[in-house]
CSV table of C-alpha atoms and ligand atoms in Angstrom, one decimal:
chain,number,residue,atom,x,y,z
A,1,MET,CA,90.3,79.9,107.4
A,2,ALA,CA,92.5,77.5,109.4
A,3,MET,CA,95.7,77.7,111.2
A,4,ARG,CA,98.7,76.7,109.2
A,5,GLN,CA,99.8,73.5,110.7
A,6,PRO,CA,103.4,73.1,112.2
A,7,ILE,CA,105.7,71.9,109.7
A,8,GLU,CA,106.4,68.1,111.3
A,9,SER,CA,110.1,67.8,111.4
A,10,GLY,CA,112.6,66.6,114.4
A,11,VAL,CA,111.9,63.5,117.0
A,12,PRO,CA,108.1,63.5,118.2
A,13,ASP,CA,107.7,63.8,121.5
A,14,ASN,CA,107.4,59.9,122.6
A,15,LYS,CA,105.4,59.6,125.8
A,16,GLN,CA,102.2,60.3,123.7
A,17,TYR,CA,103.0,56.5,122.5
A,18,LEU,CA,104.1,55.1,126.0
A,19,HIS,CA,102.6,52.9,127.9
A,20,PRO,CA,100.4,54.1,130.3
A,21,THR,CA,102.5,51.9,133.2
A,22,LEU,CA,105.5,53.5,131.5
A,23,LEU,CA,104.3,57.1,131.1
A,24,LYS,CA,103.3,56.8,135.1
A,25,ASN,CA,106.3,55.8,136.5
A,26,TYR,CA,108.3,58.0,133.9
A,27,GLY,CA,112.0,58.1,135.4
A,28,ASN,CA,110.6,56.6,138.9
A,29,TRP,CA,112.0,53.2,138.8
A,30,LYS,CA,113.4,51.3,141.3
A,31,TYR,CA,115.3,48.5,139.8
A,32,HIS,CA,115.0,45.2,136.8
A,33,ASP,CA,115.7,42.0,136.3
A,34,ARG,CA,115.3,39.3,133.7
A,35,PRO,CA,112.8,36.6,135.0
A,36,ARG,CA,114.2,34.4,131.7
A,37,PRO,CA,115.5,35.0,128.4
A,38,GLY,CA,113.8,38.1,126.2
A,39,VAL,CA,111.9,39.2,129.3
A,40,LEU,CA,112.7,42.3,131.2
A,41,HIS,CA,111.3,42.8,134.7
A,42,HIS,CA,111.1,46.4,135.7
A,43,VAL,CA,109.6,47.9,139.0
A,44,SER,CA,108.5,51.1,140.2
A,45,HIS,CA,109.4,53.1,143.5
A,46,SER,CA,105.4,53.0,143.2
A,47,GLY,CA,105.0,49.5,143.7
A,48,ASP,CA,103.7,49.2,139.4
A,49,GLU,CA,105.5,46.5,137.8
A,50,VAL,CA,105.7,46.1,133.9
A,51,TRP,CA,107.1,42.9,132.3
A,52,SER,CA,108.4,43.4,128.2
A,53,VAL,CA,108.8,40.9,126.2
A,54,ARG,CA,111.2,41.1,123.0
A,55,ALA,CA,111.4,39.2,120.4
A,56,GLY,CA,113.0,39.4,117.0
A,57,THR,CA,111.3,40.7,113.9
A,58,GLN,CA,113.2,40.5,110.4
A,59,ARG,CA,113.7,44.4,110.6
A,60,GLN,CA,112.1,45.4,106.9
A,61,MET,CA,109.1,44.8,107.5
A,62,ASP,CA,106.2,44.2,105.0
A,63,ILE,CA,103.1,45.4,105.7
A,64,TYR,CA,100.9,42.1,106.5
A,65,THR,CA,103.7,41.2,109.6
A,66,ILE,CA,103.5,44.6,111.0
A,67,ARG,CA,99.4,44.0,110.8
A,68,LYS,CA,100.1,40.5,112.2
A,69,LEU,CA,102.4,42.0,115.1
A,70,CYS,CA,99.6,44.7,115.6
A,71,ASP,CA,97.2,42.1,116.3
A,72,ILE,CA,99.6,40.1,118.9
A,73,ALA,CA,100.0,43.1,120.4
A,74,ASP,CA,96.1,43.7,120.9
A,75,THR,CA,95.3,40.4,121.9
A,76,TYR,CA,97.5,39.1,124.3
A,77,ALA,CA,100.1,42.4,125.3
A,78,GLU,CA,98.5,45.6,126.1
A,79,GLY,CA,98.1,47.6,122.6
A,80,HIS,CA,101.7,49.1,123.0
A,81,VAL,CA,105.3,48.1,121.5
A,82,ARG,CA,108.3,49.6,120.8
A,83,PHE,CA,111.4,48.8,118.5
A,84,THR,CA,114.7,48.6,119.8
A,85,ILE,CA,117.6,49.9,117.9
A,86,ARG,CA,118.7,46.4,117.0
A,87,SER,CA,115.0,46.0,115.0
A,88,ASN,CA,113.8,43.7,118.3
A,89,ILE,CA,110.1,44.3,119.4
A,90,GLU,CA,109.0,45.2,122.8
A,91,PHE,CA,105.7,44.0,123.9
A,92,MET,CA,104.6,45.7,127.0
A,93,VAL,CA,102.5,44.3,129.7
A,94,SER,CA,101.2,45.4,133.6
A,95,ASP,CA,100.1,41.4,134.2
A,96,PRO,CA,103.0,38.8,134.8
A,97,ASN,CA,99.9,36.2,133.6
A,98,LYS,CA,99.8,37.7,130.2
A,99,VAL,CA,103.6,36.6,129.4
A,100,ALA,CA,103.4,33.3,129.2
A,101,PRO,CA,100.3,33.2,126.5
A,102,LEU,CA,102.2,36.1,124.7
A,103,ILE,CA,105.6,34.7,124.6
A,104,ALA,CA,103.7,31.2,122.9
A,105,ALA,CA,101.7,33.4,120.5
A,106,LEU,CA,105.1,34.8,119.4
A,107,GLY,CA,106.6,31.3,119.5
A,108,GLU,CA,103.4,30.4,116.9
A,109,ASN,CA,104.1,33.1,114.4
A,110,GLY,CA,107.8,33.3,114.3
A,111,PHE,CA,109.1,35.8,116.4
A,112,PRO,CA,111.7,34.2,118.7
A,113,VAL,CA,112.0,35.4,122.4
A,114,GLY,CA,115.6,36.4,123.2
A,115,GLY,CA,118.1,38.9,122.6
A,116,THR,CA,118.7,39.8,126.2
A,117,GLY,CA,121.5,40.0,128.7
A,118,ASN,CA,124.4,38.1,127.6
A,119,SER,CA,122.2,36.4,124.4
A,120,VAL,CA,124.0,36.6,121.0
A,121,SER,CA,121.4,39.9,119.9
A,122,MET,CA,119.6,40.6,116.8
A,123,ILE,CA,122.3,42.2,113.7
A,124,ALA,CA,121.7,45.7,113.6
A,125,HIS,CA,121.5,46.6,109.8
A,126,THR,CA,122.3,48.8,107.3
A,127,GLN,CA,119.3,49.7,104.3
A,128,GLY,CA,121.1,47.7,102.0
A,129,TRP,CA,120.6,47.8,98.1
A,130,LEU,CA,116.7,49.9,99.8
A,131,HIS,CA,118.3,53.1,100.1
A,132,CYS,CA,122.4,52.9,102.3
A,133,ASP,CA,123.7,55.8,101.6
A,134,ILE,CA,127.4,54.5,100.5
A,135,PRO,CA,128.2,51.7,98.5
A,136,GLY,CA,124.6,49.9,99.0
A,137,THR,CA,124.5,45.8,98.7
A,138,ASP,CA,122.7,43.3,100.1
A,139,ALA,CA,122.5,43.5,103.7
A,140,SER,CA,118.8,41.6,105.0
A,141,GLY,CA,119.8,38.2,103.1
A,142,ALA,CA,123.0,37.8,104.6
A,143,VAL,CA,121.5,38.8,107.9
A,144,LYS,CA,118.8,36.6,107.5
A,145,ALA,CA,121.2,33.7,106.6
A,146,LEU,CA,123.3,34.4,109.6
A,147,MET,CA,120.7,34.4,112.5
A,148,ASP,CA,118.8,31.7,110.8
A,149,GLU,CA,121.9,29.5,111.7
A,150,LEU,CA,122.6,31.7,115.3
A,151,HIS,CA,118.8,31.1,116.5
A,152,GLU,CA,119.8,29.1,119.3
A,153,GLU,CA,122.0,32.0,120.8
A,154,PHE,CA,119.2,34.5,120.4
A,155,ILE,CA,117.4,32.8,122.9
A,156,HIS,CA,119.6,31.9,125.8
A,157,GLU,CA,121.9,33.8,127.4
A,158,ASP,CA,124.9,32.0,126.8
A,159,MET,CA,127.5,34.4,125.9
A,160,PRO,CA,130.4,35.4,128.4
A,161,ASN,CA,128.6,38.9,127.7
A,162,ARG,CA,126.4,40.9,125.5
A,163,VAL,CA,127.2,40.3,121.9
A,164,HIS,CA,126.0,43.5,119.4
A,165,LEU,CA,126.7,42.1,115.8
A,166,SER,CA,126.2,44.6,112.6
A,167,THR,CA,126.0,44.1,109.1
A,168,SER,CA,126.8,47.8,106.9
A,169,CYS,CA,128.3,48.9,103.5
A,170,CYS,CA,130.1,51.4,105.6
A,171,GLU,CA,132.4,51.0,108.7
A,172,ILE,CA,130.4,53.9,110.6
A,173,ASN,CA,127.2,54.1,111.0
A,174,CYS,CA,124.5,52.1,110.4
A,175,GLY,CA,126.3,49.1,112.5
A,176,GLY,CA,128.0,51.2,115.0
A,177,GLN,CA,131.1,50.0,116.5
A,178,ALA,CA,130.1,45.7,116.9
A,179,ASP,CA,131.5,43.3,118.8
A,180,ILE,CA,131.8,41.6,115.3
A,181,ALA,CA,130.4,43.1,111.9
A,182,ILE,CA,130.2,41.6,108.4
A,183,ILE,CA,131.2,44.8,106.2
A,184,VAL,CA,130.3,45.3,102.5
A,185,GLN,CA,134.1,45.7,100.5
A,186,HIS,CA,134.3,46.7,97.5
A,187,THR,CA,137.6,46.2,95.3
A,188,ARG,CA,137.3,47.7,91.8
A,189,PRO,CA,137.1,51.6,90.9
A,190,PRO,CA,133.3,52.3,89.7
A,191,LYS,CA,132.2,51.6,85.9
A,192,ILE,CA,131.0,54.2,84.1
A,193,ASN,CA,127.9,54.5,82.1
A,194,HIS,CA,128.8,57.8,79.7
A,195,ASP,CA,125.5,58.4,78.3
A,196,LEU,CA,124.0,58.3,81.3
A,197,VAL,CA,126.0,60.7,83.1
A,198,ALA,CA,124.7,64.1,81.9
A,199,ASN,CA,121.5,63.5,82.2
A,200,VAL,CA,121.2,62.3,85.9
A,201,CYS,CA,124.5,63.3,87.8
A,202,GLU,CA,125.1,66.8,89.5
A,203,ARG,CA,128.6,66.5,88.0
A,204,PRO,CA,130.4,69.2,91.0
A,205,ALA,CA,128.6,67.0,93.9
A,206,VAL,CA,130.1,64.1,92.0
A,207,VAL,CA,133.8,65.7,92.0
A,208,ALA,CA,132.9,67.2,95.7
A,209,ARG,CA,132.1,64.1,97.0
A,210,CYS,CA,135.0,61.8,96.5
A,211,PRO,CA,137.3,61.7,99.6
A,212,VAL,CA,140.6,61.4,97.9
A,213,ALA,CA,139.6,63.7,94.9
A,214,ALA,CA,140.3,60.9,91.9
A,215,ILE,CA,137.0,62.0,90.1
A,216,ARG,CA,137.8,64.9,87.2
A,217,PRO,CA,134.8,66.6,84.9
A,218,ALA,CA,135.3,64.3,81.1
A,219,LEU,CA,134.3,65.0,78.0
A,220,VAL,CA,133.4,61.6,76.5
A,221,ASN,CA,132.1,61.0,72.8
A,222,GLY,CA,131.0,64.4,72.7
A,223,LYS,CA,129.3,64.6,76.0
A,224,PRO,CA,129.9,65.9,79.3
A,225,SER,CA,131.0,62.6,81.7
A,226,LEU,CA,133.2,62.4,84.5
A,227,GLU,CA,136.7,60.2,84.6
A,228,VAL,CA,138.2,58.7,87.6
A,229,ASP,CA,142.2,58.3,88.3
A,230,GLU,CA,142.2,54.7,89.6
A,231,LYS,CA,145.3,54.7,91.2
A,232,LYS,CA,143.9,57.0,93.5
A,233,CYS,CA,140.4,55.6,93.7
A,234,ILE,CA,140.1,53.7,97.2
A,235,CYS,CA,136.7,52.0,95.6
A,236,CYS,CA,134.4,53.7,99.1
A,237,GLY,CA,131.6,54.3,96.9
A,238,ALA,CA,130.8,57.5,97.8
A,239,CYS,CA,130.4,58.4,94.4
A,240,TYR,CA,127.4,55.7,94.0
A,241,PRO,CA,124.4,57.7,95.3
A,242,PRO,CA,124.7,61.2,93.6
A,243,CYS,CA,125.8,59.7,90.3
A,244,PRO,CA,124.3,56.0,89.9
A,245,PRO,CA,125.9,55.5,86.3
A,246,MET,CA,128.6,55.6,88.7
A,247,GLN,CA,128.3,51.5,89.0
A,248,ILE,CA,129.9,50.4,92.6
A,249,ASN,CA,128.6,47.2,92.9
A,250,ASP,CA,130.3,44.0,91.2
A,251,PRO,CA,129.1,40.2,91.6
A,252,GLU,CA,132.1,39.4,91.8
A,253,HIS,CA,134.7,41.9,92.4
A,254,SER,CA,132.1,43.1,95.6
A,255,LYS,CA,133.0,41.3,98.7
A,256,LEU,CA,132.3,41.2,102.3
A,257,ALA,CA,135.0,41.7,104.8
A,258,ILE,CA,135.2,40.7,109.2
A,259,TRP,CA,136.2,43.1,111.6
A,260,VAL,CA,135.7,42.5,115.0
A,261,GLY,CA,136.2,43.8,118.7
A,262,GLY,CA,134.4,47.3,118.5
A,263,LYS,CA,131.7,48.4,121.7
A,264,ASN,CA,130.4,51.6,122.1
A,265,SER,CA,129.1,51.1,125.9
A,266,ASN,CA,132.2,52.0,128.1
A,267,ALA,CA,131.1,49.7,130.8
A,268,ARG,CA,134.5,47.7,132.5
A,269,GLY,CA,136.6,49.5,129.6
A,270,LYS,CA,136.4,52.1,127.2
A,271,PRO,CA,134.8,52.1,123.9
A,272,THR,CA,136.5,50.5,121.2
A,273,PHE,CA,136.6,50.6,117.4
A,274,MET,CA,136.6,47.4,115.4
A,275,LYS,CA,139.3,46.6,113.2
A,276,MET,CA,139.1,44.2,110.2
A,277,VAL,CA,140.1,40.3,110.5
A,278,MET,CA,138.7,38.7,107.6
A,279,SER,CA,138.5,40.2,103.9
A,280,GLY,CA,137.8,39.0,100.7
A,281,LEU,CA,135.3,36.9,101.3
A,282,PRO,CA,132.7,36.0,98.5
A,283,ASN,CA,128.5,37.8,98.4
A,284,ASN,CA,127.6,34.4,97.8
A,285,PRO,CA,123.9,35.1,98.1
A,286,PRO,CA,121.1,33.3,99.0
A,287,ARG,CA,122.6,32.2,102.3
A,288,TRP,CA,126.6,33.7,102.2
A,289,PRO,CA,127.8,30.3,103.7
A,290,GLU,CA,131.8,31.7,103.9
A,291,VAL,CA,130.4,34.9,106.0
A,292,SER,CA,128.4,32.5,108.3
A,293,ALA,CA,130.9,30.1,108.7
A,294,VAL,CA,133.5,32.9,109.6
A,295,VAL,CA,131.6,34.6,112.0
A,296,LYS,CA,130.5,31.1,113.8
A,297,LYS,CA,134.1,30.5,114.2
A,298,ILE,CA,134.8,33.5,116.0
A,299,LEU,CA,131.3,33.3,118.2
A,300,GLN,CA,132.5,29.5,118.9
A,301,THR,CA,135.7,30.7,119.9
A,302,TYR,CA,135.0,33.3,122.3
A,303,LYS,CA,132.5,31.6,123.9
A,304,GLU,CA,135.1,28.3,124.8
A,305,ASP,CA,137.8,31.1,125.8
A,306,ALA,CA,136.6,34.6,126.9
A,307,ARG,CA,136.2,34.7,130.5
A,308,SER,CA,132.7,36.1,132.5
A,309,TRP,CA,131.6,39.1,131.2
A,310,GLU,CA,134.4,40.0,128.7
A,311,ARG,CA,133.2,41.7,125.3
A,312,VAL,CA,134.9,40.6,122.7
A,313,SER,CA,137.4,43.4,122.5
A,314,ASP,CA,137.9,42.7,126.2
A,315,TRP,CA,138.5,38.9,125.1
A,316,VAL,CA,141.3,39.7,122.5
A,317,GLU,CA,142.9,42.8,125.0
A,318,ARG,CA,144.3,39.6,127.1
A,319,ILE,CA,144.8,37.3,124.9
A,320,GLY,CA,146.5,39.9,122.1
A,321,TRP,CA,145.5,39.5,118.3
A,322,PRO,CA,148.6,37.1,117.1
A,323,ARG,CA,146.6,34.7,119.3
A,324,PHE,CA,142.8,35.6,117.8
A,325,PHE,CA,144.2,34.9,114.8
A,326,GLU,CA,145.4,31.0,115.9
A,327,LYS,CA,142.4,30.2,118.0
A,328,CYS,CA,140.4,31.6,115.3
A,329,ASP,CA,142.5,29.6,112.7
A,330,LEU,CA,142.1,32.8,110.9
A,331,PRO,CA,144.6,33.8,108.0
A,332,PHE,CA,146.1,36.8,108.5
A,333,THR,CA,147.1,38.1,105.4
A,334,LYS,CA,148.6,41.8,103.8
A,335,TYR,CA,144.8,43.2,103.5
A,336,LEU,CA,144.5,43.6,107.1
A,337,ILE,CA,147.3,45.6,107.6
A,338,ASP,CA,146.1,49.3,107.2
A,339,ASP,CA,149.7,51.1,107.2
A,340,TRP,CA,148.7,54.0,105.6
A,341,ARG,CA,150.8,54.4,103.1
A,342,GLY,CA,150.5,57.0,100.2
A,343,SER,CA,147.7,58.4,102.7
A,344,ARG,CA,149.6,61.7,103.1
A,345,ALA,CA,149.5,62.0,99.1
A,346,ASN,CA,145.6,61.0,98.7
A,347,LEU,CA,144.3,62.9,101.3
A,348,ASN,CA,146.2,65.9,100.8
A,349,ALA,CA,145.1,65.6,97.2
A,350,SER,CA,140.8,66.6,99.1
A,351,THR,CA,140.2,70.0,99.5
A,352,HIS,CA,139.0,69.6,102.8
A,353,ILE,CA,142.2,68.0,104.4
A,354,ARG,CA,145.8,69.4,105.0
A,355,PHE,CA,148.4,67.9,106.8
B,1,SF4,S1,125.8,54.7,107.9
B,1,SF4,FE1,127.1,53.5,105.6
B,1,SF4,S2,126.1,51.5,105.8
B,1,SF4,FE2,124.6,53.1,106.9
B,1,SF4,S3,123.5,53.8,105.2
B,1,SF4,FE3,124.9,55.5,105.4
B,1,SF4,S4,126.2,54.6,104.3
B,1,SF4,FE4,125.0,52.8,104.4
B,2,SF4,S1,134.1,58.5,95.5
B,2,SF4,FE1,135.4,56.3,96.2
B,2,SF4,S2,134.3,55.2,95.0
B,2,SF4,FE2,134.2,57.0,94.2
B,2,SF4,S3,135.8,57.6,92.9
B,2,SF4,FE3,136.4,58.2,94.5
B,2,SF4,S4,137.5,56.8,95.9
B,2,SF4,FE4,136.5,56.2,93.9
C-alpha cells in the first residue's frame, strides 16, 4: 500500500523554485544596484551576478497571459520567474547580454518594465468582486484605469521617493499602509433579501460578525431572517460574506475614498497609518475618471513639492495637513473628521470590546 502523503498546508519551501544562481548564493549577497529603471543587479561575494528584470502585470491573470509570460521566461530569460508583493513579475538572468532582448520582448507583449526605486509601483490590490472577504466591489478596473495613466511614472524613477499605491475594500490587509490608497466606501446599510436568508445564511455567524452588534434575528413573512438596526450600522460590509442576501454593494451609494500617508517601512521615519483625504467619489466604471484625477493631482503635487527622499507621509508631516489640502486643491469636509462621537456606545454594544 502506498505511503500516505503528507497534507499540503503552509508555505512550501521556496528553494525548489529559485533560479540556480540565487540558490547557490543564498544569503551571500554583497551588494545590489539598479543599472536602469526596472532592472536590479545583484552581486554575490562569490563573484556571481544576477540581473532581475521587473515588469508590470494585470495581477488577476488568465491562463493565456500566464503562458505568454512563461514562454518569455523560457525564450529570453533562464526559465525562472517570481512575483513581487505588488504583483510585478521578475525574470532572472545571469548574463548581462540577455537583459536588453528580454526587455524588448516584454515591451512587444505589452508588459512595461519598471517599478523599481523612486517610481510609482504597481498598485497592490484586493481581489475585489472575485473574493474580497468584506465588501467586495470593483478593484481591477480602477487599478487598470489608473495605471494606464501612470505608465510614465512606473517606467521612470522620477518621484522624490518610492510611491506605493493600493486599492482595497477594507483599509487594513490587502492594501496595507500605502502612500496613496483607493478604498471602497459603502454609505448605506445592507439591503436584506428575506426570502433567501433562511436558505443561505448561518444566522448566528452573521449576528456575531457585526462589529457594532447591529444585526438581530427576526421572523419575516413567517420565515427566519435578520434585521439591521440602521442607526447603529456603520456600513462596513462584514455581514455580506457570511450572508450574501445582505447586499451592501449599491451602484449609487457605494463610493470610493482616497487615503494618504501610510507606510510600512521604518526607513528614515516610523511606519505611519494613512488618513482619509477625499470621500464619496463615484464608483464610476469603466474608467473611474474622478478617482484617477484626485490620485494624479496628489501625486503631481508631491512630485513638485516634496524634498528628495521624503515619502508622502514625510512630506505631509513637514508641510502640515492644512497645507496638504490647499496644495492638492482638495476640499476639507465633515466626512473626513473622525471624532469617534458615539463610539463608546457602539463599541460597548459589541460582545468583544469593553471600556
Ligand atoms: S483584506 Fe480587506 S480588501 Fe483584502 S480581501 Fe480582505 S476585506 Fe477585502
Ligand atoms: S456588519 Fe457592518 S454593514 Fe453589516 S449590519 Fe453590521 S455594521 Fe452594518
